[in-house]
GROMACS .gro file of C-alpha atoms in nm:
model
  343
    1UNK     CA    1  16.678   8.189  15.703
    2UNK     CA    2  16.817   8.420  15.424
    3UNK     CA    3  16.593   8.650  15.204
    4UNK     CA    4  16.706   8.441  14.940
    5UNK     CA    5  16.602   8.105  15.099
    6UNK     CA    6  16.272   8.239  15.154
    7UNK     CA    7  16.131   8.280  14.782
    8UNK     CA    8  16.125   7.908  14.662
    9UNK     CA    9  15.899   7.821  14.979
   10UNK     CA   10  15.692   8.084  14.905
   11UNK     CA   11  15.604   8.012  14.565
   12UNK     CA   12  15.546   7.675  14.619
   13UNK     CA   13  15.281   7.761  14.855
   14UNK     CA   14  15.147   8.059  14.651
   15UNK     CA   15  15.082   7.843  14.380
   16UNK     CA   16  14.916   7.569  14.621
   17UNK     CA   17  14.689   7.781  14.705
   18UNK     CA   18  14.609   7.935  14.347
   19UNK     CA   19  14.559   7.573  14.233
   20UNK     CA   20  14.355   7.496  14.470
   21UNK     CA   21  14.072   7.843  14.499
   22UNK     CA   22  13.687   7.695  14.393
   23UNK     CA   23  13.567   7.986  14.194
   24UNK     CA   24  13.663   8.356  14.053
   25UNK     CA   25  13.578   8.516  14.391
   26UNK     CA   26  13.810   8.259  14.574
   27UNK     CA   27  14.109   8.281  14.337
   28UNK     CA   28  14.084   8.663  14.324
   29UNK     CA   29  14.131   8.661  14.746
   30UNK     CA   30  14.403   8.421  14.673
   31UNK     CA   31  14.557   8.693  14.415
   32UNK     CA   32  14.606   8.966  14.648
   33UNK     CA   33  14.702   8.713  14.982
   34UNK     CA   34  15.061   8.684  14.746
   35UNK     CA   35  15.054   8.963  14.480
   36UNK     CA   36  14.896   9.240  14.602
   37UNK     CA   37  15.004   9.573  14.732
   38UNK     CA   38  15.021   9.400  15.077
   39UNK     CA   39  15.100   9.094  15.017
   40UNK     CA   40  15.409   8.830  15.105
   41UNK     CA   41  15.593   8.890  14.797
   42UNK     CA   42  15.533   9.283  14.791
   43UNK     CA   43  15.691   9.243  15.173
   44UNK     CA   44  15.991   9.033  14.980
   45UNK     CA   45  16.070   9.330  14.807
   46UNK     CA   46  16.050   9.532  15.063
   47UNK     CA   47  16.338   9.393  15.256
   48UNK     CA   48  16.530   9.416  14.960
   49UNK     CA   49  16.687   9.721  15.100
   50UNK     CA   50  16.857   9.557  15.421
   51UNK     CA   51  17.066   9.302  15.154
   52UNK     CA   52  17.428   9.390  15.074
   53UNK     CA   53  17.521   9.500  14.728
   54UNK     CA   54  17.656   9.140  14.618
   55UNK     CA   55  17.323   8.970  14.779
   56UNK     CA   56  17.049   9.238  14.560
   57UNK     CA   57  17.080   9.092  14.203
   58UNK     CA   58  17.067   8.754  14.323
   59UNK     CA   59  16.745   8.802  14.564
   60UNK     CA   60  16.580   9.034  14.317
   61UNK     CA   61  16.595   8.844  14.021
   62UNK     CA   62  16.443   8.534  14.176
   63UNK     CA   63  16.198   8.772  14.321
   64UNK     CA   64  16.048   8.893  14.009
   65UNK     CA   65  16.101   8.484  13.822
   66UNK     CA   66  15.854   8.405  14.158
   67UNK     CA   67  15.656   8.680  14.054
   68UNK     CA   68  15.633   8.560  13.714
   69UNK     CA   69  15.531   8.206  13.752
   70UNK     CA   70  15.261   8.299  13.995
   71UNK     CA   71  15.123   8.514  13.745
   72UNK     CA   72  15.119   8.223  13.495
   73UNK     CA   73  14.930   8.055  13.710
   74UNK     CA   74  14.683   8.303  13.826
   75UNK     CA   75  14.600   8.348  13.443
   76UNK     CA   76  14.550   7.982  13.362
   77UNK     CA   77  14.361   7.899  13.675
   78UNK     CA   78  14.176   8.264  13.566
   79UNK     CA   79  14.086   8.057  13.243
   80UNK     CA   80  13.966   7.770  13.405
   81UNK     CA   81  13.735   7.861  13.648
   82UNK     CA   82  13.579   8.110  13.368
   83UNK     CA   83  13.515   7.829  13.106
   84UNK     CA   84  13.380   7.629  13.454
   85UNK     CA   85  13.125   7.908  13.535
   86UNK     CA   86  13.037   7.924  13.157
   87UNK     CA   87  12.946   7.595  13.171
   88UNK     CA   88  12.578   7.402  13.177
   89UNK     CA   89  12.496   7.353  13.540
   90UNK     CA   90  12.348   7.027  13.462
   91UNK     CA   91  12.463   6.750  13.224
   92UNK     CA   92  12.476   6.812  12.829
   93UNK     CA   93  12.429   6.590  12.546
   94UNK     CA   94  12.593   6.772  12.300
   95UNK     CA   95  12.524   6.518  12.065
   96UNK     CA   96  12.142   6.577  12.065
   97UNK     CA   97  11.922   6.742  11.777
   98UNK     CA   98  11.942   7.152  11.777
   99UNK     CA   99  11.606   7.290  11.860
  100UNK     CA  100  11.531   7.606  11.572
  101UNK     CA  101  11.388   7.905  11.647
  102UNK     CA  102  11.054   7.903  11.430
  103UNK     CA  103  11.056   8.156  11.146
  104UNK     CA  104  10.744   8.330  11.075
  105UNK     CA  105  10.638   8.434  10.728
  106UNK     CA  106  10.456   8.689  10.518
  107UNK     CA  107  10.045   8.742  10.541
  108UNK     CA  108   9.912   8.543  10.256
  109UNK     CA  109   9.720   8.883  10.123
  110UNK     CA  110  10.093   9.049  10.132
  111UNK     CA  111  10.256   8.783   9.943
  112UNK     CA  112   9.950   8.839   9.683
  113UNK     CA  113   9.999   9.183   9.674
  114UNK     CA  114  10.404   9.172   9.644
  115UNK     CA  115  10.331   8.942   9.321
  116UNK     CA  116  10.123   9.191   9.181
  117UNK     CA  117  10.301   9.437   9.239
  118UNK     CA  118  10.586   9.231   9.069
  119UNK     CA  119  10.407   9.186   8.759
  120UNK     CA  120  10.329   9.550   8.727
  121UNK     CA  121  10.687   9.671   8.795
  122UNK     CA  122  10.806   9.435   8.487
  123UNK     CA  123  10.627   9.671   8.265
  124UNK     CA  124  10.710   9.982   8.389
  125UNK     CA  125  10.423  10.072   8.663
  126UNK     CA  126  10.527  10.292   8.969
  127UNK     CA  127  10.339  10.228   9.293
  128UNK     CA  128  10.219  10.522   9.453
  129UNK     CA  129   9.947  10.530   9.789
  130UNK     CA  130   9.733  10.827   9.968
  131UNK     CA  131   9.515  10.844  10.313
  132UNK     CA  132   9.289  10.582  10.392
  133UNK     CA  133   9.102  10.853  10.542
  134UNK     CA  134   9.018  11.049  10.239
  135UNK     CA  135   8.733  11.352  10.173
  136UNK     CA  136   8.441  11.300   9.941
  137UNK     CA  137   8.598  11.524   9.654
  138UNK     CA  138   8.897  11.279   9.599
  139UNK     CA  139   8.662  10.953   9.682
  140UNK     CA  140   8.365  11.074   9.460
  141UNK     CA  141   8.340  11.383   9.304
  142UNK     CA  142   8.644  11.422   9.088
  143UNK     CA  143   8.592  11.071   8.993
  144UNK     CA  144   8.248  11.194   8.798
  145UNK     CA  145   8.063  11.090   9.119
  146UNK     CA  146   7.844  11.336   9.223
  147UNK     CA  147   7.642  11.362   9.550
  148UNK     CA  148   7.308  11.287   9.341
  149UNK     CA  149   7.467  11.001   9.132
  150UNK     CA  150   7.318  10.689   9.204
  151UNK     CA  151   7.617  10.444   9.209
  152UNK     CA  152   7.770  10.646   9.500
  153UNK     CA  153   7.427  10.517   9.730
  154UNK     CA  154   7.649  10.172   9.781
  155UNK     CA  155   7.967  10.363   9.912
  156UNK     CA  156   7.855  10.688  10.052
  157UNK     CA  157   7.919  10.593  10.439
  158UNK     CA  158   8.167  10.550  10.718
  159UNK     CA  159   8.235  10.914  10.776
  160UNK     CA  160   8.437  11.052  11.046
  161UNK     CA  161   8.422  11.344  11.248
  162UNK     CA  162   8.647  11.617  11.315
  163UNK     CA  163   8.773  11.651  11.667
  164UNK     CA  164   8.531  11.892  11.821
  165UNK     CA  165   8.240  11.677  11.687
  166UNK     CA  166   8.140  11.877  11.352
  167UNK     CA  167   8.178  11.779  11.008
  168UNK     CA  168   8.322  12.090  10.751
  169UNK     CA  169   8.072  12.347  10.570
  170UNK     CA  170   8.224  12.228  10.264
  171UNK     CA  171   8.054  11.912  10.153
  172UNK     CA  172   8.302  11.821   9.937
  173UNK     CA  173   8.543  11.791  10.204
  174UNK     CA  174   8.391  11.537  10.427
  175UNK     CA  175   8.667  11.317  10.526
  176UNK     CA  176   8.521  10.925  10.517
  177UNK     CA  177   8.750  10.603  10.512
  178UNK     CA  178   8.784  10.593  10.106
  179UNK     CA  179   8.591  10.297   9.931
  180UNK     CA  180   8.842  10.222   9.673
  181UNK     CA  181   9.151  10.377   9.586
  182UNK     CA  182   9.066  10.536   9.291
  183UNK     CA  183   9.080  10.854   9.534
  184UNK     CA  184   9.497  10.787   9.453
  185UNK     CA  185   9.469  10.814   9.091
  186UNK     CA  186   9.307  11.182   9.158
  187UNK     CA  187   9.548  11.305   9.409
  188UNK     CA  188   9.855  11.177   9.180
  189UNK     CA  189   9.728  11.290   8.842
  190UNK     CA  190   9.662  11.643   9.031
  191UNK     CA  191  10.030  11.648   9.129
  192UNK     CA  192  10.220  11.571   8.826
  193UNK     CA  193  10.163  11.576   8.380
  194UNK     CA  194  10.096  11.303   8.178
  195UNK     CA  195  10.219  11.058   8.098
  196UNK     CA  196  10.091  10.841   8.415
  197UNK     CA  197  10.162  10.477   8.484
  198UNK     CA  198  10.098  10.394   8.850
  199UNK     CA  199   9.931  10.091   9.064
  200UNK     CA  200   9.759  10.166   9.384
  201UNK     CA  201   9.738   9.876   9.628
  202UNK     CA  202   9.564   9.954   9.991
  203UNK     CA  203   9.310   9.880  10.226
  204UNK     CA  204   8.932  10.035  10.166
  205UNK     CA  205   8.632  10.007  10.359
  206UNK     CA  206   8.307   9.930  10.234
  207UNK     CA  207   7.974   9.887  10.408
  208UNK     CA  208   7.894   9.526  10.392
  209UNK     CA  209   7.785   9.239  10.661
  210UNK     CA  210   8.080   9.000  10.701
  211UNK     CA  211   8.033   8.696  10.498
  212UNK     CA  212   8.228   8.384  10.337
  213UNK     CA  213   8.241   8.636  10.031
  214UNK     CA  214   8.244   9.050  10.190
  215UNK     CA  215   8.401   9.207  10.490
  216UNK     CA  216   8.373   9.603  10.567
  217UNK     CA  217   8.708   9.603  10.522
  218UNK     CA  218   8.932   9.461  10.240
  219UNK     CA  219   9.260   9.431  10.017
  220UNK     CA  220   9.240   9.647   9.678
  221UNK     CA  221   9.456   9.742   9.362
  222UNK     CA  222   9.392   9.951   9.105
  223UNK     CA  223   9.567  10.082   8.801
  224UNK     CA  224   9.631  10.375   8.594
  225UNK     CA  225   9.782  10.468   8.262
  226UNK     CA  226   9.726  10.783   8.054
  227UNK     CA  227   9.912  10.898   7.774
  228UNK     CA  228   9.874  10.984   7.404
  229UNK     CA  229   9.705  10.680   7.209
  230UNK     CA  230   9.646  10.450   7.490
  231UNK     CA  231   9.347  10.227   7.361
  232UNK     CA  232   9.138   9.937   7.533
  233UNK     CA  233   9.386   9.712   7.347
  234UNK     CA  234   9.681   9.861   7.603
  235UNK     CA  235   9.432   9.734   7.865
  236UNK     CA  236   9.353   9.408   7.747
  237UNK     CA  237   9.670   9.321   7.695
  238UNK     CA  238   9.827   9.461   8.043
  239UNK     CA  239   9.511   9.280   8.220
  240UNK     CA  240   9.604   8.942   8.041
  241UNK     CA  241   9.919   8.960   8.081
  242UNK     CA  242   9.894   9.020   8.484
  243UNK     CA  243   9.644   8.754   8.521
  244UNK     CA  244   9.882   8.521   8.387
  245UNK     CA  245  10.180   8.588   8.577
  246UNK     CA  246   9.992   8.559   8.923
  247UNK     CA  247   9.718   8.287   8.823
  248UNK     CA  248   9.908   8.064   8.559
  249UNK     CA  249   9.948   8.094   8.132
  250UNK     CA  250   9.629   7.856   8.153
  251UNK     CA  251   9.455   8.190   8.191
  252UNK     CA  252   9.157   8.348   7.989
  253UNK     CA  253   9.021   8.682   7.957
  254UNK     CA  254   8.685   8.824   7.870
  255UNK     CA  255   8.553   9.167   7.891
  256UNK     CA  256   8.222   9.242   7.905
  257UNK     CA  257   8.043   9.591   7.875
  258UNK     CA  258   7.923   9.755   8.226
  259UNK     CA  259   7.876  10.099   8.373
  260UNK     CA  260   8.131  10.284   8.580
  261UNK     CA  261   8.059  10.644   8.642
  262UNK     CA  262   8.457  10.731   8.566
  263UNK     CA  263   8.517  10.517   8.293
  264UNK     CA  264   8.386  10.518   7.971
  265UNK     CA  265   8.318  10.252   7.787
  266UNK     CA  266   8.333  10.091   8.109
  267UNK     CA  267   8.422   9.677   8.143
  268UNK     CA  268   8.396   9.421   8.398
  269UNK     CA  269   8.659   9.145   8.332
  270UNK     CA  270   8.574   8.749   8.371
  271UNK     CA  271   8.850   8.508   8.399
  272UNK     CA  272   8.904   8.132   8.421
  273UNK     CA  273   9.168   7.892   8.438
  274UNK     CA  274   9.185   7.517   8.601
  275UNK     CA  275   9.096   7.644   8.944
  276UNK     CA  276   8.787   7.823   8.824
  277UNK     CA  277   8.665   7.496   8.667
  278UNK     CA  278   8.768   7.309   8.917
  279UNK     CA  279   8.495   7.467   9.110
  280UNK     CA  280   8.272   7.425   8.872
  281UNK     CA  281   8.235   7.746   8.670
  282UNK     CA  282   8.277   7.822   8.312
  283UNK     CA  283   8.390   8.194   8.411
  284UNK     CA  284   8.450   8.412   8.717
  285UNK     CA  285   8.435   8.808   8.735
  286UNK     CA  286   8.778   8.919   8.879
  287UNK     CA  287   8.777   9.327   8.826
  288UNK     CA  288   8.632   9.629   8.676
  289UNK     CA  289   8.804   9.839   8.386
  290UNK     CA  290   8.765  10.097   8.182
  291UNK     CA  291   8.876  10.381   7.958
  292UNK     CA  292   8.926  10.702   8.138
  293UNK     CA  293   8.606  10.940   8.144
  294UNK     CA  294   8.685  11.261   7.980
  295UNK     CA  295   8.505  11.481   8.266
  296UNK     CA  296   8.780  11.296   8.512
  297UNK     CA  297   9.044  11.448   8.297
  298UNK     CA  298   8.877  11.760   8.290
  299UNK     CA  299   8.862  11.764   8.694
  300UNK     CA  300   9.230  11.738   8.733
  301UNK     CA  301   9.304  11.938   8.439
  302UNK     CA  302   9.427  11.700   8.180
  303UNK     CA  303   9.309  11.789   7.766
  304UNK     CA  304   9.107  11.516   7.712
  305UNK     CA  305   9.182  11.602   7.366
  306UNK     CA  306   9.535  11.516   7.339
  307UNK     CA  307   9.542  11.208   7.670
  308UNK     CA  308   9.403  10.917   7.669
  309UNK     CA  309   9.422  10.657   7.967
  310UNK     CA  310   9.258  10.319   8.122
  311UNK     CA  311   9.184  10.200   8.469
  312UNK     CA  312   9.142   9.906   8.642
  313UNK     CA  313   9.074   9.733   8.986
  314UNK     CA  314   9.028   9.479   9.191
  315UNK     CA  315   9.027   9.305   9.513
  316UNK     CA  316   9.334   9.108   9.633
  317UNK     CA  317   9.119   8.887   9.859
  318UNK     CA  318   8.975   8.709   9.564
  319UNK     CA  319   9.285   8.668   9.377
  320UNK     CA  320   9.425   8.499   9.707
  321UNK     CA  321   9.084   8.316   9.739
  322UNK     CA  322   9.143   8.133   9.420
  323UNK     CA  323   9.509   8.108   9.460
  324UNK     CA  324   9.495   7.909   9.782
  325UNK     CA  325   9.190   7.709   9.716
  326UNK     CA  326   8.994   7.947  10.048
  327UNK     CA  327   8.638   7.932  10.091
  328UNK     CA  328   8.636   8.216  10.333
  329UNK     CA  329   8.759   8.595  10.320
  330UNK     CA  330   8.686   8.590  10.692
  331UNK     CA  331   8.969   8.368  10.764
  332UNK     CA  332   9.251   8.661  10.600
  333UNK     CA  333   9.148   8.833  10.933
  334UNK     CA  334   9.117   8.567  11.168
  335UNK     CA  335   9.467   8.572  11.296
  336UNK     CA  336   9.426   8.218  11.327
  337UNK     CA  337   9.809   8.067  11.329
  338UNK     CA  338   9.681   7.698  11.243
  339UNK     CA  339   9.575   7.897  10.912
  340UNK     CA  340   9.851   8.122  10.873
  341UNK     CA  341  10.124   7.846  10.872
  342UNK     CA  342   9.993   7.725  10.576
  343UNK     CA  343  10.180   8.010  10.384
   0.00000   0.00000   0.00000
């Protein structure tokens, strides 16, 4: 049988067998059986050299149209048994519901916060933050809090140790986890001139037994604003207009006079809307305010003189509390998912 004669056969059964390979691994040892270096086509070739002139062309060109048409194939089946493998291994209803992948969401004390924080930003506040683990001259003493003052008996605790076991010389710099943060307003009216419009939101950590109403640890915000002129008007106003944004327009204000060693005159602010009355109060107290105390301005070096400034805080528990209809601040730090689905 001629060279020539020999091709169509060939093929025919070359492309049998490609048809016919189960899997990848099959149709790849199929491959180089009739198209690899050693294979019965490459051998084809070969014996191109013992045709006559007139006979090359001829042989050759059916050679490499063989060639051609097996690769063809070798690609499609290639296809095929790749969208195979790909496949389900067992039966699929494509026609079935789609199962989601659950989305969590925020922590209902962060979506608080972010609100606040929102409302504050519409009227120009910055938001600026400090250590959680603060010393007593940023937590107490610059904020007209001496070591002998009576309102610092409540907060004075949770101090921390250095390293080697020993607290510093320096009383003033006792490093405790900071009751409020207040200790921001210091550390940020130290590092820049007036004017000063900044919120402070952040965890403090007071010494209380856990109850429906306290935890040792908890959600607060606080506010500052000093420049020249700033009255208790600027305050009431920026307090009632917060309070609305977050709680509803339904809301009411009412200051009434207290003590605050860094404020002066000193306020703490009552509030009520539906949800107050719907638990049956006339008014509820929401935060503690205040003008500025001169002998804070004086600590960071501000001319009492010429600045004038108000402060505020609160904690963002109770906001949430009263937002959310919650009975218990214990439940924020539950981790409880059957309560934190709700939001």
């Amino acid at each position: 049988m001629s060279l020539l004669d020999q091709i169509e056969p060939l093929k025919q059964a070359a492309l049998a067998e490609l048809k016919a390979a189960p899997d990848l691994a099959a149709l790849e040892q199929t491959k180089g059986a009739w198209l690899g270096p050693h294979s019965k086509f490459t051998a084809l070739i070969k014996q191109l050299g013992t045709l006559s002139k007139e006979e090359k062309p001829a042989a050759g060109k059916a050679i490499n149209a063989a060639k051609s048409e097996l690769e063809s194939a070798l690609a499609e089946g290639r296809s095929e048994l790749e969208l195979a493998a790909a496949l389900p291994k067992e039966p699929t209803d494509f026609t079935l519901s789609g199962r989601r992948r659950a989305l969590g969401s925020l922590h209902p004390l962060t979506q608080v916060t972010e609100d606040i924080v929102r409302s504050f930003r519409k009227i120009g506040f910055a938001v600026a933050d400090g250590p959680e683990a603060e010393d007593e001259y940023h937590c107490f003493d610059a904020l007209n809090t001496p070591a002998d003052h009576p309102a610092r008996d409540t907060q004075d605790t949770f101090y921390l140790q250095r390293s080697d076991g020993h607290q510093p010389s320096t009383i003033n710099h006792q490093l405790l986890l900071r009751t409020h943060t207040s200790s921001v307003q210091i550390r940020v009216m130290q590092s820049q001139p007036p004017p000063v419009r900044i919120i402070v939101p952040g965890r403090v950590y007071r010494r209380d037994n856990a109850d429906a109403t306290h935890n040792p640890t908890f959600q607060q915000i606080e506010g500052l604003y000093v420049d020249k002129g700033v009255t208790v008007g600027d305050l009431k106003g920026t307090v009632e207009f917060v309070f609305k944004e977050i709680m509803g327009s339904d809301v009411k204000i009412r200051f009434r006079p207290h003590y605050f060693s860094y404020t002066e005159p000193s306020y703490e602010i009552d509030f009520t809307n539906a949800l107050v009355k719907k638990m049956g109060k006339d008014w509820l107290e929401i935060a503690g305010c205040g003008m500025v105390h001169p002998q804070v301005f004086e600590n960071v070096g501000y001319d009492a003189e010429i600045w004038t400034g108000w402060a505020f805080g609160f904690g963002i528990e109770r906001v949430a509390m009263l937002r959310y209809g919650i009975n218990d601040i214990r439940l924020f730090y539950e981790n409880d998912v059957r309560f934190l689905r709700q939001f």
